PDB file of C-alpha atoms and ligand atoms in Angstrom:
ATOM      1  CA  MET A   1      -1.429  17.060   6.673  1.00 95.00           C
ATOM      2  CA  ASP A   2      -1.631  15.731  10.215  1.00 96.00           C
ATOM      3  CA  LEU A   3      -3.636  12.627  11.149  1.00 97.00           C
ATOM      4  CA  ARG A   4      -4.512  10.816  14.330  1.00 97.00           C
ATOM      5  CA  CYS A   5      -4.594   7.182  13.208  1.00 97.00           C
ATOM      6  CA  GLU A   6      -4.443   5.453  16.616  1.00 97.00           C
ATOM      7  CA  GLY A   7      -7.510   3.231  17.056  1.00 97.00           C
ATOM      8  CA  CYS A   8      -8.837   4.109  13.583  1.00 97.00           C
ATOM      9  CA  ALA A   9      -7.777   1.995  10.566  1.00 97.00           C
ATOM     10  CA  GLY A  10     -10.796   3.443   8.747  1.00 96.00           C
ATOM     11  CA  CYS A  11      -8.907   3.354   5.440  1.00 95.00           C
ATOM     12  CA  CYS A  12      -7.764  -0.271   5.980  1.00 97.00           C
ATOM     13  CA  VAL A  13     -11.061  -1.851   7.097  1.00 96.00           C
ATOM     14  CA  ASP A  14     -14.474  -2.251   5.491  1.00 95.00           C
ATOM     15  CA  TRP A  15     -16.478  -0.660   8.281  1.00 95.00           C
ATOM     16  CA  ARG A  16     -19.748  -0.433   6.348  1.00 93.00           C
ATOM     17  CA  PRO A  17     -21.344  -2.997   8.715  1.00 94.00           C
ATOM     18  CA  LEU A  18     -20.777  -0.481  11.543  1.00 94.00           C
ATOM     19  CA  ASP A  19     -22.161   2.523   9.690  1.00 90.00           C
ATOM     20  CA  PRO A  20     -23.398   1.938   6.131  1.00 79.00           C
ATOM     21  CA  ALA A  21     -24.380   5.579   5.720  1.00 72.00           C
ATOM     22  CA  ALA A  22     -20.962   6.938   6.649  1.00 71.00           C
ATOM     23  CA  ALA A  23     -18.768   4.700   4.571  1.00 67.00           C
ATOM     24  CA  GLY A  24     -18.417   4.935   0.832  1.00 65.00           C
ATOM     25  CA  SER A  25     -14.876   5.828  -0.097  1.00 64.00           C
ATOM     26  CA  ASP A  26     -13.157   4.427  -3.095  1.00 68.00           C
ATOM     27  CA  ARG A  27      -9.611   5.109  -4.185  1.00 70.00           C
ATOM     28  CA  THR A  28      -9.820   3.520  -7.607  1.00 72.00           C
ATOM     29  CA  GLY A  29     -11.417   6.261  -9.670  1.00 77.00           C
ATOM     30  CA  PRO A  30     -14.904   7.091 -10.950  1.00 79.00           C
ATOM     31  CA  ARG A  31     -15.844   3.824 -12.691  1.00 89.00           C
ATOM     32  CA  PRO A  32     -18.006   1.267 -10.839  1.00 92.00           C
ATOM     33  CA  PRO A  33     -15.792  -1.652  -9.776  1.00 94.00           C
ATOM     34  CA  LEU A  34     -16.866  -5.185 -10.574  1.00 94.00           C
ATOM     35  CA  ASP A  35     -16.053  -6.407  -7.057  1.00 92.00           C
ATOM     36  CA  ASP A  36     -17.104  -5.126  -3.655  1.00 88.00           C
ATOM     37  CA  VAL A  37     -13.734  -4.774  -1.867  1.00 90.00           C
ATOM     38  CA  TYR A  38     -13.937  -1.573   0.169  1.00 90.00           C
ATOM     39  CA  ASP A  39     -11.361   1.180  -0.321  1.00 89.00           C
ATOM     40  CA  LEU A  40      -9.008  -0.904  -2.453  1.00 92.00           C
ATOM     41  CA  ALA A  41      -5.541   0.705  -2.432  1.00 90.00           C
ATOM     42  CA  PRO A  42      -4.172   0.587  -6.013  1.00 93.00           C
ATOM     43  CA  LEU A  43      -0.548  -0.576  -6.308  1.00 97.00           C
ATOM     44  CA  THR A  44       2.071   0.475  -8.818  1.00 96.00           C
ATOM     45  CA  ARG A  45       3.552  -1.988 -11.286  1.00 97.00           C
ATOM     46  CA  ASP A  46       6.801  -2.102  -9.305  1.00 97.00           C
ATOM     47  CA  GLU A  47       4.927  -2.698  -6.055  1.00 97.00           C
ATOM     48  CA  VAL A  48       3.006  -5.608  -7.610  1.00 98.00           C
ATOM     49  CA  ALA A  49       6.290  -7.063  -8.922  1.00 98.00           C
ATOM     50  CA  GLY A  50       7.864  -6.579  -5.479  1.00 98.00           C
ATOM     51  CA  PHE A  51       5.099  -8.509  -3.698  1.00 98.00           C
ATOM     52  CA  VAL A  52       5.377 -11.290  -6.282  1.00 98.00           C
ATOM     53  CA  ASP A  53       9.188 -11.435  -5.886  1.00 97.00           C
ATOM     54  CA  ASP A  54       8.821 -11.651  -2.106  1.00 97.00           C
ATOM     55  CA  GLY A  55       6.469 -14.638  -2.413  1.00 97.00           C
ATOM     56  CA  LEU A  56       3.532 -12.503  -1.161  1.00 97.00           C
ATOM     57  CA  ALA A  57       1.335 -12.701  -4.273  1.00 97.00           C
ATOM     58  CA  ALA A  58      -1.462 -14.167  -2.125  1.00 97.00           C
ATOM     59  CA  ALA A  59      -1.969 -10.612  -0.824  1.00 98.00           C
ATOM     60  CA  LEU A  60      -2.910  -9.292  -4.284  1.00 98.00           C
ATOM     61  CA  THR A  61      -6.305  -8.985  -5.916  1.00 97.00           C
ATOM     62  CA  PRO A  62      -7.304  -7.464  -9.265  1.00 98.00           C
ATOM     63  CA  ARG A  63     -10.165  -5.055  -9.862  1.00 96.00           C
ATOM     64  CA  LEU A  64     -12.014  -4.735 -13.170  1.00 97.00           C
ATOM     65  CA  PHE A  65     -14.486  -1.943 -13.932  1.00 96.00           C
ATOM     66  CA  GLU A  66     -17.829  -1.368 -15.590  1.00 96.00           C
ATOM     67  CA  PRO A  67     -17.578   1.138 -18.450  1.00 96.00           C
ATOM     68  CA  VAL A  68     -19.018   4.646 -18.138  1.00 93.00           C
ATOM     69  CA  GLU A  69     -20.351   6.713 -21.022  1.00 93.00           C
ATOM     70  CA  GLY A  70     -17.684   7.293 -23.675  1.00 92.00           C
ATOM     71  CA  ASP A  71     -15.519   4.337 -22.587  1.00 93.00           C
ATOM     72  CA  ASP A  72     -14.283   1.631 -24.870  1.00 95.00           C
ATOM     73  CA  SER A  73     -15.634  -1.700 -23.598  1.00 97.00           C
ATOM     74  CA  VAL A  74     -15.308  -5.441 -24.086  1.00 97.00           C
ATOM     75  CA  ARG A  75     -17.821  -8.140 -23.107  1.00 97.00           C
ATOM     76  CA  VAL A  76     -16.629 -11.229 -21.214  1.00 97.00           C
ATOM     77  CA  ASP A  77     -18.841 -13.747 -19.366  1.00 96.00           C
ATOM     78  CA  GLY A  78     -21.811 -11.565 -20.318  1.00 96.00           C
ATOM     79  CA  VAL A  79     -20.283  -8.616 -18.429  1.00 97.00           C
ATOM     80  CA  ASP A  80     -19.349  -5.306 -20.082  1.00 97.00           C
ATOM     81  CA  LEU A  81     -15.891  -4.220 -18.930  1.00 98.00           C
ATOM     82  CA  ALA A  82     -14.161  -0.855 -19.316  1.00 97.00           C
ATOM     83  CA  ALA A  83     -11.365  -1.354 -21.827  1.00 96.00           C
ATOM     84  CA  VAL A  84      -8.594   0.327 -23.765  1.00 95.00           C
ATOM     85  CA  ASP A  85      -8.116  -0.859 -27.317  1.00 94.00           C
ATOM     86  CA  GLY A  86     -10.269  -3.942 -26.603  1.00 95.00           C
ATOM     87  CA  ARG A  87      -8.264  -4.902 -23.502  1.00 96.00           C
ATOM     88  CA  PRO A  88     -10.001  -4.894 -20.103  1.00 97.00           C
ATOM     89  CA  VAL A  89      -8.631  -2.248 -17.764  1.00 96.00           C
ATOM     90  CA  PHE A  90      -7.699  -3.293 -14.221  1.00 97.00           C
ATOM     91  CA  VAL A  91      -5.847  -2.261 -11.102  1.00 96.00           C
ATOM     92  CA  VAL A  92      -4.249  -4.469  -8.456  1.00 97.00           C
ATOM     93  CA  GLY A  93      -4.783  -3.906  -4.740  1.00 97.00           C
ATOM     94  CA  LEU A  94      -4.489  -5.722  -1.435  1.00 97.00           C
ATOM     95  CA  ARG A  95      -6.977  -8.362  -0.259  1.00 97.00           C
ATOM     96  CA  LYS A  96      -9.248  -7.854   2.716  1.00 97.00           C
ATOM     97  CA  PRO A  97     -10.103 -11.103   4.497  1.00 97.00           C
ATOM     98  CA  PRO A  98     -12.464 -10.980   7.496  1.00 98.00           C
ATOM     99  CA  LYS A  99     -10.510 -10.286  10.697  1.00 98.00           C
ATOM    100  CA  PRO A 100     -11.424  -9.641  14.348  1.00 98.00           C
ATOM    101  CA  VAL A 101     -10.963  -5.863  14.672  1.00 98.00           C
ATOM    102  CA  ALA A 102     -12.350  -2.893  16.602  1.00 97.00           C
ATOM    103  CA  PRO A 103     -11.693   0.053  14.257  1.00 97.00           C
ATOM    104  CA  VAL A 104     -12.885   3.685  13.970  1.00 96.00           C
ATOM    105  CA  GLY A 105     -12.879   4.329  17.703  1.00 95.00           C
ATOM    106  CA  THR A 106     -15.007   1.311  18.683  1.00 96.00           C
ATOM    107  CA  ASP A 107     -14.150  -0.986  21.622  1.00 93.00           C
ATOM    108  CA  GLU A 108     -15.746  -4.284  20.757  1.00 95.00           C
ATOM    109  CA  PRO A 109     -13.956  -6.511  18.221  1.00 97.00           C
ATOM    110  CA  ARG A 110     -16.082  -7.603  15.291  1.00 97.00           C
ATOM    111  CA  TRP A 111     -15.558  -9.620  12.138  1.00 98.00           C
ATOM    112  CA  LEU A 112     -14.885  -7.034   9.467  1.00 97.00           C
ATOM    113  CA  ASP A 113     -13.008  -7.265   6.185  1.00 97.00           C
ATOM    114  CA  ALA A 114      -9.571  -5.798   6.852  1.00 98.00           C
ATOM    115  CA  CYS A 115      -6.381  -5.395   4.842  1.00 98.00           C
ATOM    116  CA  VAL A 116      -4.259  -8.499   4.888  1.00 98.00           C
ATOM    117  CA  PHE A 117      -1.405  -6.427   6.367  1.00 98.00           C
ATOM    118  CA  LEU A 118      -3.407  -4.863   9.200  1.00 98.00           C
ATOM    119  CA  ASP A 119      -2.420  -6.142  12.648  1.00 98.00           C
ATOM    120  CA  PRO A 120      -5.854  -6.761  14.250  1.00 98.00           C
ATOM    121  CA  THR A 121      -4.593  -6.154  17.799  1.00 96.00           C
ATOM    122  CA  THR A 122      -2.719  -2.851  17.371  1.00 97.00           C
ATOM    123  CA  LEU A 123      -4.618  -1.677  14.257  1.00 98.00           C
ATOM    124  CA  GLN A 124      -1.231  -0.821  12.763  1.00 98.00           C
ATOM    125  CA  CYS A 125       0.094  -1.689   9.335  1.00 98.00           C
ATOM    126  CA  ARG A 126       2.529  -4.601   9.396  1.00 98.00           C
ATOM    127  CA  ILE A 127       4.508  -3.194   6.455  1.00 98.00           C
ATOM    128  CA  HIS A 128       4.391   0.489   7.458  1.00 97.00           C
ATOM    129  CA  GLY A 129       7.577   2.235   6.338  1.00 92.00           C
ATOM    130  CA  ASP A 130       9.202  -0.879   4.849  1.00 94.00           C
ATOM    131  CA  GLU A 131      10.108  -1.453   1.223  1.00 95.00           C
ATOM    132  CA  ARG A 132       6.686  -2.891   0.405  1.00 96.00           C
ATOM    133  CA  TYR A 133       4.638  -0.150   2.089  1.00 97.00           C
ATOM    134  CA  PRO A 134       2.338   1.022  -0.781  1.00 96.00           C
ATOM    135  CA  ARG A 135       2.717   4.551  -2.011  1.00 94.00           C
ATOM    136  CA  THR A 136      -1.043   5.016  -1.974  1.00 93.00           C
ATOM    137  CA  CYS A 137      -1.114   4.219   1.763  1.00 96.00           C
ATOM    138  CA  ALA A 138       1.922   6.379   2.547  1.00 95.00           C
ATOM    139  CA  THR A 139       0.308   9.413   0.901  1.00 94.00           C
ATOM    140  CA  TYR A 140      -3.342   8.926   1.944  1.00 94.00           C
ATOM    141  CA  PRO A 141      -5.414  11.144   2.072  1.00 94.00           C
ATOM    142  CA  GLY A 142      -3.155  13.674   0.309  1.00 94.00           C
ATOM    143  CA  HIS A 143      -4.808  13.429  -3.117  1.00 91.00           C
ATOM    144  CA  ASN A 144      -8.304  13.818  -1.604  1.00 92.00           C
ATOM    145  CA  LEU A 145      -7.151  16.955   0.206  1.00 94.00           C
ATOM    146  CA  GLU A 146      -5.600  18.360  -2.959  1.00 91.00           C
ATOM    147  CA  LEU A 147      -8.861  17.787  -4.872  1.00 89.00           C
ATOM    148  CA  GLY A 148     -11.089  18.971  -2.037  1.00 90.00           C
ATOM    149  CA  ALA A 149     -12.703  15.496  -1.934  1.00 89.00           C
ATOM    150  CA  GLU A 150     -14.002  13.975   1.297  1.00 90.00           C
ATOM    151  CA  THR A 151     -11.523  11.761   3.132  1.00 93.00           C
ATOM    152  CA  GLU A 152     -12.045   8.548   5.015  1.00 94.00           C
ATOM    153  CA  CYS A 153     -10.675  10.352   8.084  1.00 95.00           C
ATOM    154  CA  GLU A 154     -13.588  12.823   7.908  1.00 94.00           C
ATOM    155  CA  ARG A 155     -16.076   9.992   7.456  1.00 93.00           C
ATOM    156  CA  VAL A 156     -14.713   8.389  10.602  1.00 95.00           C
ATOM    157  CA  GLU A 157     -15.051  11.720  12.427  1.00 95.00           C
ATOM    158  CA  ALA A 158     -18.639  12.146  11.171  1.00 93.00           C
ATOM    159  CA  ALA A 159     -19.479   8.652  12.424  1.00 93.00           C
ATOM    160  CA  GLY A 160     -18.319   9.561  15.928  1.00 94.00           C
ATOM    161  CA  GLY A 161     -14.904   7.873  15.636  1.00 95.00           C
ATOM    162  CA  GLY A 162     -12.952  10.780  17.157  1.00 95.00           C
ATOM    163  CA  ASP A 163     -10.846  13.638  15.738  1.00 97.00           C
ATOM    164  CA  ARG A 164      -8.764  12.231  12.892  1.00 97.00           C
ATOM    165  CA  LEU A 165      -7.840  14.897  10.343  1.00 97.00           C
ATOM    166  CA  LEU A 166      -5.935  17.414  12.475  1.00 97.00           C
ATOM    167  CA  ASP A 167      -4.422  19.446   9.612  1.00 96.00           C
ATOM    168  CA  ASP A 168      -5.874  19.343   6.093  1.00 95.00           C
ATOM    169  CA  ASP A 169      -3.054  21.011   4.120  1.00 94.00           C
ATOM    170  CA  PRO A 170      -2.073  18.533   1.371  1.00 92.00           C
ATOM    171  CA  PRO A 171       1.626  17.526   1.407  1.00 90.00           C
ATOM    172  CA  GLU A 172       3.808  19.256  -1.184  1.00 88.00           C
ATOM    173  CA  ASP A 173       5.547  16.116  -2.403  1.00 86.00           C
ATOM    174  CA  LEU A 174       2.521  14.107  -3.589  1.00 90.00           C
ATOM    175  CA  PRO A 175       3.287  11.578  -6.367  1.00 87.00           C
ATOM    176  CA  ALA A 176       1.191  11.482  -9.573  1.00 82.00           C
ATOM    177  CA  PRO A 177      -2.392  10.366  -8.905  1.00 79.00           C
ATOM    178  CA  ALA A 178      -3.194   6.678  -9.418  1.00 78.00           C
ATOM    179  CA  PHE A 179      -5.662   7.593 -12.210  1.00 80.00           C
ATOM    180  CA  GLY A 180      -5.451   9.570 -15.423  1.00 77.00           C
ATOM    181  CA  PRO A 181      -3.678   9.052 -18.756  1.00 76.00           C
ATOM    182  CA  GLN A 182      -0.241   9.041 -17.077  1.00 81.00           C
ATOM    183  CA  ALA A 183      -1.277   6.019 -15.006  1.00 90.00           C
ATOM    184  CA  LEU A 184      -1.573   3.522 -17.888  1.00 91.00           C
ATOM    185  CA  GLY A 185       0.898   0.710 -17.350  1.00 93.00           C
ATOM    186  CA  ALA A 186       1.962   2.232 -14.011  1.00 94.00           C
ATOM    187  CA  THR A 187      -1.112   1.786 -11.755  1.00 95.00           C
ATOM    188  CA  VAL A 188      -3.863   1.144 -14.326  1.00 95.00           C
ATOM    189  CA  PHE A 189      -3.211  -1.866 -16.533  1.00 96.00           C
ATOM    190  CA  ALA A 190      -4.801  -3.425 -19.611  1.00 96.00           C
ATOM    191  CA  TYR A 191      -5.141  -7.206 -19.761  1.00 97.00           C
ATOM    192  CA  PRO A 192      -3.600  -8.313 -23.081  1.00 96.00           C
ATOM    193  CA  GLU A 193      -5.612 -11.522 -23.625  1.00 94.00           C
ATOM    194  CA  PRO A 194      -9.331 -10.878 -23.028  1.00 95.00           C
ATOM    195  CA  ASP A 195     -10.255 -14.216 -24.624  1.00 94.00           C
ATOM    196  CA  ALA A 196      -8.445 -15.996 -21.801  1.00 96.00           C
ATOM    197  CA  LEU A 197     -10.748 -14.436 -19.207  1.00 97.00           C
ATOM    198  CA  ASP A 198     -13.809 -16.616 -19.816  1.00 97.00           C
ATOM    199  CA  GLY A 199     -15.023 -17.747 -16.402  1.00 97.00           C
ATOM    200  CA  VAL A 200     -12.467 -15.552 -14.621  1.00 97.00           C
ATOM    201  CA  VAL A 201     -14.582 -12.399 -14.914  1.00 97.00           C
ATOM    202  CA  ALA A 202     -17.668 -14.107 -13.489  1.00 96.00           C
ATOM    203  CA  ARG A 203     -15.635 -15.395 -10.530  1.00 97.00           C
ATOM    204  CA  LEU A 204     -14.173 -11.941  -9.864  1.00 96.00           C
ATOM    205  CA  ARG A 205     -17.632 -10.424  -9.949  1.00 94.00           C
ATOM    206  CA  ASP A 206     -18.937 -13.082  -7.562  1.00 93.00           C
ATOM    207  CA  GLY A 207     -16.065 -12.792  -5.072  1.00 91.00           C
ATOM    208  CA  ALA A 208     -15.004 -16.333  -5.981  1.00 93.00           C
ATOM    209  CA  ALA A 209     -11.649 -15.679  -7.695  1.00 95.00           C
ATOM    210  CA  THR A 210      -9.096 -18.475  -7.456  1.00 96.00           C
ATOM    211  CA  ALA A 211      -5.357 -18.142  -6.744  1.00 96.00           C
ATOM    212  CA  ASP A 212      -4.788 -18.846 -10.410  1.00 97.00           C
ATOM    213  CA  ASP A 213      -7.169 -16.039 -11.449  1.00 97.00           C
ATOM    214  CA  ARG A 214      -5.344 -13.583  -9.208  1.00 97.00           C
ATOM    215  CA  ALA A 215      -1.914 -14.763 -10.393  1.00 98.00           C
ATOM    216  CA  ARG A 216      -2.922 -14.096 -13.990  1.00 98.00           C
ATOM    217  CA  PHE A 217      -3.532 -10.397 -13.267  1.00 98.00           C
ATOM    218  CA  ALA A 218      -0.490 -10.014 -11.009  1.00 98.00           C
ATOM    219  CA  GLY A 219       1.571 -11.349 -13.919  1.00 98.00           C
ATOM    220  CA  ALA A 220       0.026  -8.946 -16.438  1.00 98.00           C
ATOM    221  CA  ALA A 221       0.582  -5.978 -14.110  1.00 98.00           C
ATOM    222  CA  ALA A 222       4.203  -6.955 -13.415  1.00 98.00           C
ATOM    223  CA  GLY A 223       4.822  -7.321 -17.163  1.00 97.00           C
ATOM    224  CA  SER A 224       3.298  -3.925 -18.048  1.00 97.00           C
ATOM    225  CA  ARG A 225       5.279  -0.984 -19.328  1.00 95.00           C
ATOM    226  CA  PRO A 226       4.522   2.433 -17.781  1.00 91.00           C
ATOM    227  CA  GLY A 227       3.021   4.868 -20.272  1.00 90.00           C
ATOM    228  CA  SER A 228       2.026   2.197 -22.770  1.00 89.00           C
ATOM    229  CA  LEU A 229      -0.402  -0.599 -23.507  1.00 87.00           C
ATOM    230  CA  SER A 230       2.317  -3.088 -24.253  1.00 90.00           C
ATOM    231  CA  VAL A 231       3.174  -5.979 -21.966  1.00 95.00           C
ATOM    232  CA  ASP A 232       6.439  -7.850 -21.778  1.00 97.00           C
ATOM    233  CA  ARG A 233       5.178 -11.412 -22.325  1.00 96.00           C
ATOM    234  CA  ASP A 234       8.197 -13.116 -20.715  1.00 97.00           C
ATOM    235  CA  ARG A 235       8.016 -10.965 -17.592  1.00 97.00           C
ATOM    236  CA  MET A 236       4.261 -11.514 -17.471  1.00 98.00           C
ATOM    237  CA  ALA A 237       4.633 -15.306 -17.708  1.00 98.00           C
ATOM    238  CA  ASP A 238       7.460 -15.425 -15.123  1.00 98.00           C
ATOM    239  CA  ALA A 239       5.527 -13.306 -12.615  1.00 98.00           C
ATOM    240  CA  ARG A 240       2.343 -15.301 -13.150  1.00 98.00           C
ATOM    241  CA  GLU A 241       4.170 -18.553 -12.570  1.00 98.00           C
ATOM    242  CA  ARG A 242       5.878 -17.263  -9.440  1.00 97.00           C
ATOM    243  CA  ALA A 243       2.597 -15.882  -8.113  1.00 97.00           C
ATOM    244  CA  ARG A 244       0.961 -19.277  -8.674  1.00 96.00           C
ATOM    245  CA  GLU A 245       3.718 -21.308  -7.082  1.00 94.00           C
ATOM    246  CA  THR A 246       4.482 -19.438  -3.877  1.00 90.00           C
ATOM    247  CA  ASP A 247       2.543 -19.406  -0.665  1.00 87.00           C
ATOM    248  CA  SER A 248       3.322 -17.484   2.507  1.00 94.00           C
ATOM    249  CA  TRP A 249       1.954 -16.487   5.915  1.00 97.00           C
ATOM    250  CA  VAL A 250      -0.389 -14.222   3.954  1.00 97.00           C
ATOM    251  CA  GLY A 251      -2.155 -17.012   2.095  1.00 96.00           C
ATOM    252  CA  THR A 252      -2.360 -19.212   5.211  1.00 97.00           C
ATOM    253  CA  ALA A 253      -3.731 -16.372   7.345  1.00 98.00           C
ATOM    254  CA  ILE A 254      -6.363 -15.435   4.753  1.00 97.00           C
ATOM    255  CA  ARG A 255      -7.571 -19.044   4.573  1.00 97.00           C
ATOM    256  CA  GLU A 256      -7.667 -19.393   8.341  1.00 98.00           C
ATOM    257  CA  TRP A 257      -9.433 -16.067   9.013  1.00 98.00           C
ATOM    258  CA  THR A 258     -11.980 -16.898   6.333  1.00 97.00           C
ATOM    259  CA  GLU A 259     -12.720 -20.276   7.902  1.00 97.00           C
ATOM    260  CA  ARG A 260     -13.035 -18.857  11.422  1.00 96.00           C
ATOM    261  CA  ALA A 261     -15.062 -15.738  10.612  1.00 97.00           C
ATOM    262  CA  ALA A 262     -18.677 -15.357  11.618  1.00 96.00           C
ATOM    263  CA  GLY A 263     -21.008 -12.989   9.722  1.00 95.00           C
ATOM    264  CA  ASP A 264     -20.000  -9.518   8.556  1.00 95.00           C
ATOM    265  CA  GLY A 265     -20.025  -7.190  11.578  1.00 96.00           C
ATOM    266  CA  ASP A 266     -20.734  -9.972  14.099  1.00 97.00           C
ATOM    267  CA  SER A 267     -19.098  -9.663  17.521  1.00 97.00           C
ATOM    268  CA  VAL A 268     -16.018 -11.752  18.244  1.00 96.00           C
ATOM    269  CA  ALA A 269     -16.784 -13.837  21.300  1.00 89.00           C
ATOM    270  CA  LEU A 270     -13.265 -13.749  22.814  1.00 92.00           C
ATOM    271  CA  ASP A 271     -11.721 -11.735  25.646  1.00 93.00           C
ATOM    272  CA  ALA A 272      -8.685  -9.535  24.943  1.00 92.00           C
ATOM    273  CA  ASP A 273      -6.089 -12.161  25.930  1.00 96.00           C
ATOM    274  CA  ALA A 274      -7.702 -14.880  23.858  1.00 96.00           C
ATOM    275  CA  LEU A 275      -7.902 -12.533  20.914  1.00 96.00           C
ATOM    276  CA  ASP A 276      -4.212 -11.636  21.261  1.00 96.00           C
ATOM    277  CA  ARG A 277      -3.292 -15.319  21.276  1.00 97.00           C
ATOM    278  CA  LEU A 278      -5.449 -16.004  18.251  1.00 97.00           C
ATOM    279  CA  VAL A 279      -3.849 -13.202  16.233  1.00 98.00           C
ATOM    280  CA  ARG A 280      -0.392 -14.442  17.242  1.00 97.00           C
ATOM    281  CA  ASP A 281      -1.284 -17.973  16.137  1.00 98.00           C
ATOM    282  CA  VAL A 282      -2.823 -16.983  12.826  1.00 98.00           C
ATOM    283  CA  GLU A 283      -0.445 -14.190  11.764  1.00 98.00           C
ATOM    284  CA  ASP A 284       2.656 -13.439  13.902  1.00 98.00           C
ATOM    285  CA  ASP A 285       3.836 -16.993  14.526  1.00 97.00           C
ATOM    286  CA  ARG A 286       3.567 -17.773  10.821  1.00 96.00           C
ATOM    287  CA  GLY A 287       5.886 -14.949   9.810  1.00 96.00           C
ATOM    288  CA  ALA A 288       3.848 -11.738   9.781  1.00 98.00           C
ATOM    289  CA  PRO A 289       6.067  -8.721  10.617  1.00 97.00           C
ATOM    290  CA  GLY A 290       5.270  -7.255  14.049  1.00 97.00           C
ATOM    291  CA  THR A 291       3.952  -3.795  14.832  1.00 97.00           C
ATOM    292  CA  PRO A 292       5.273  -1.539  17.623  1.00 94.00           C
ATOM    293  CA  GLY A 293       1.965  -0.488  19.205  1.00 92.00           C
ATOM    294  CA  TRP A 294       1.152   3.158  19.912  1.00 90.00           C
ATOM    295  CA  ASP A 295       3.234   5.293  22.297  1.00 79.00           C
TER     296      ASP A 295
HETATM  297  S1  SF4 B   1      -1.007  -1.801   3.441  1.00 62.39           S
HETATM  298 FE1  SF4 B   1      -1.120  -1.063   5.539  1.00 62.39          FE
HETATM  299  S2  SF4 B   1      -1.830   1.081   5.428  1.00 62.39           S
HETATM  300 FE2  SF4 B   1      -2.243   0.081   3.429  1.00 62.39          FE
HETATM  301  S3  SF4 B   1      -4.390  -0.630   3.575  1.00 62.39           S
HETATM  302 FE3  SF4 B   1      -3.048  -2.319   4.244  1.00 62.39          FE
HETATM  303  S4  SF4 B   1      -2.853  -2.139   6.482  1.00 62.39           S
HETATM  304 FE4  SF4 B   1      -3.682  -0.205   5.667  1.00 62.39          FE
HETATM  305  S1  SF4 B   2      -8.909   6.966   7.960  1.00 62.39           S
HETATM  306 FE1  SF4 B   2      -7.460   8.681   8.231  1.00 62.39          FE
HETATM  307  S2  SF4 B   2      -7.141   8.813  10.441  1.00 62.39           S
HETATM  308 FE2  SF4 B   2      -8.050   6.818  10.032  1.00 62.39          FE
HETATM  309  S3  SF4 B   2      -6.278   5.407   9.826  1.00 62.39           S
HETATM  310 FE3  SF4 B   2      -6.825   6.129   7.756  1.00 62.39          FE
HETATM  311  S4  SF4 B   2      -5.496   7.919   7.421  1.00 62.39           S
HETATM  312 FE4  SF4 B   2      -5.508   7.527   9.652  1.00 62.39          FE
END
């Protein structure tokens, strides 16, 4: 596998406003998600726990699913949810606030939903290669290549965003896929208290989840046990509490970008220097790790 990622970030940005026909990837399996976050990258239990421990829980968002034929389901807030043993199934990924970015080979910055860890100026990942760098990002698009499924890189190419997938041999050391029976408790979790989700499910569906709603799912994921449905209640409660209590540059940046953003896909009316300063103010100066830029 060989990729040319410079100037792309197609797998980190919701670029549907640029080309609705070209975009459509989803890395969270075949079931329709309840939310509309594009290309959510599912995290492992240990990764969720790591973000919570680092005080970065504000970066996390849960995803629930609609059931497909043959699925167990449970109804909450009038919504049917895919379930296992009566418990709603969910994954946890990274939030995408609106940011000023020019991805997929474009020149003009626009307000597009982008991963909380994407540096808008370099289009590089702020946690690339560090302890928190998600496995699903480190290995993308290896599983697609192994399955012969279309990749985001090819979608970018098809939309005129330049040559991206230079070698399509899947890597030999791919980890287990994020979906399938082996994933239960590892990347796919089951919420143990469906009765506690009244109101929460409707907010998740409407894109109006609160910090408390998100903390609840981060806690349940961190308390899960790989290969089983059981959840360690003490670990769940500790992680939920920590996720609720801590704030970080991530939470502040998400709030500020959200306040500043214009409409989805709208141009950012700033020259390059002003944009650089803005990104430094909102992210770097508040503690976001830097990125090296491209050689
Ligand atoms: S963590 Fe990094 S590589 Fe993964 S989606 Fe976010 S910016 Fe992209
Ligand atoms: S879509 Fe492909 S080429 Fe573009 S940044 Fe992601 S992995 Fe790299």
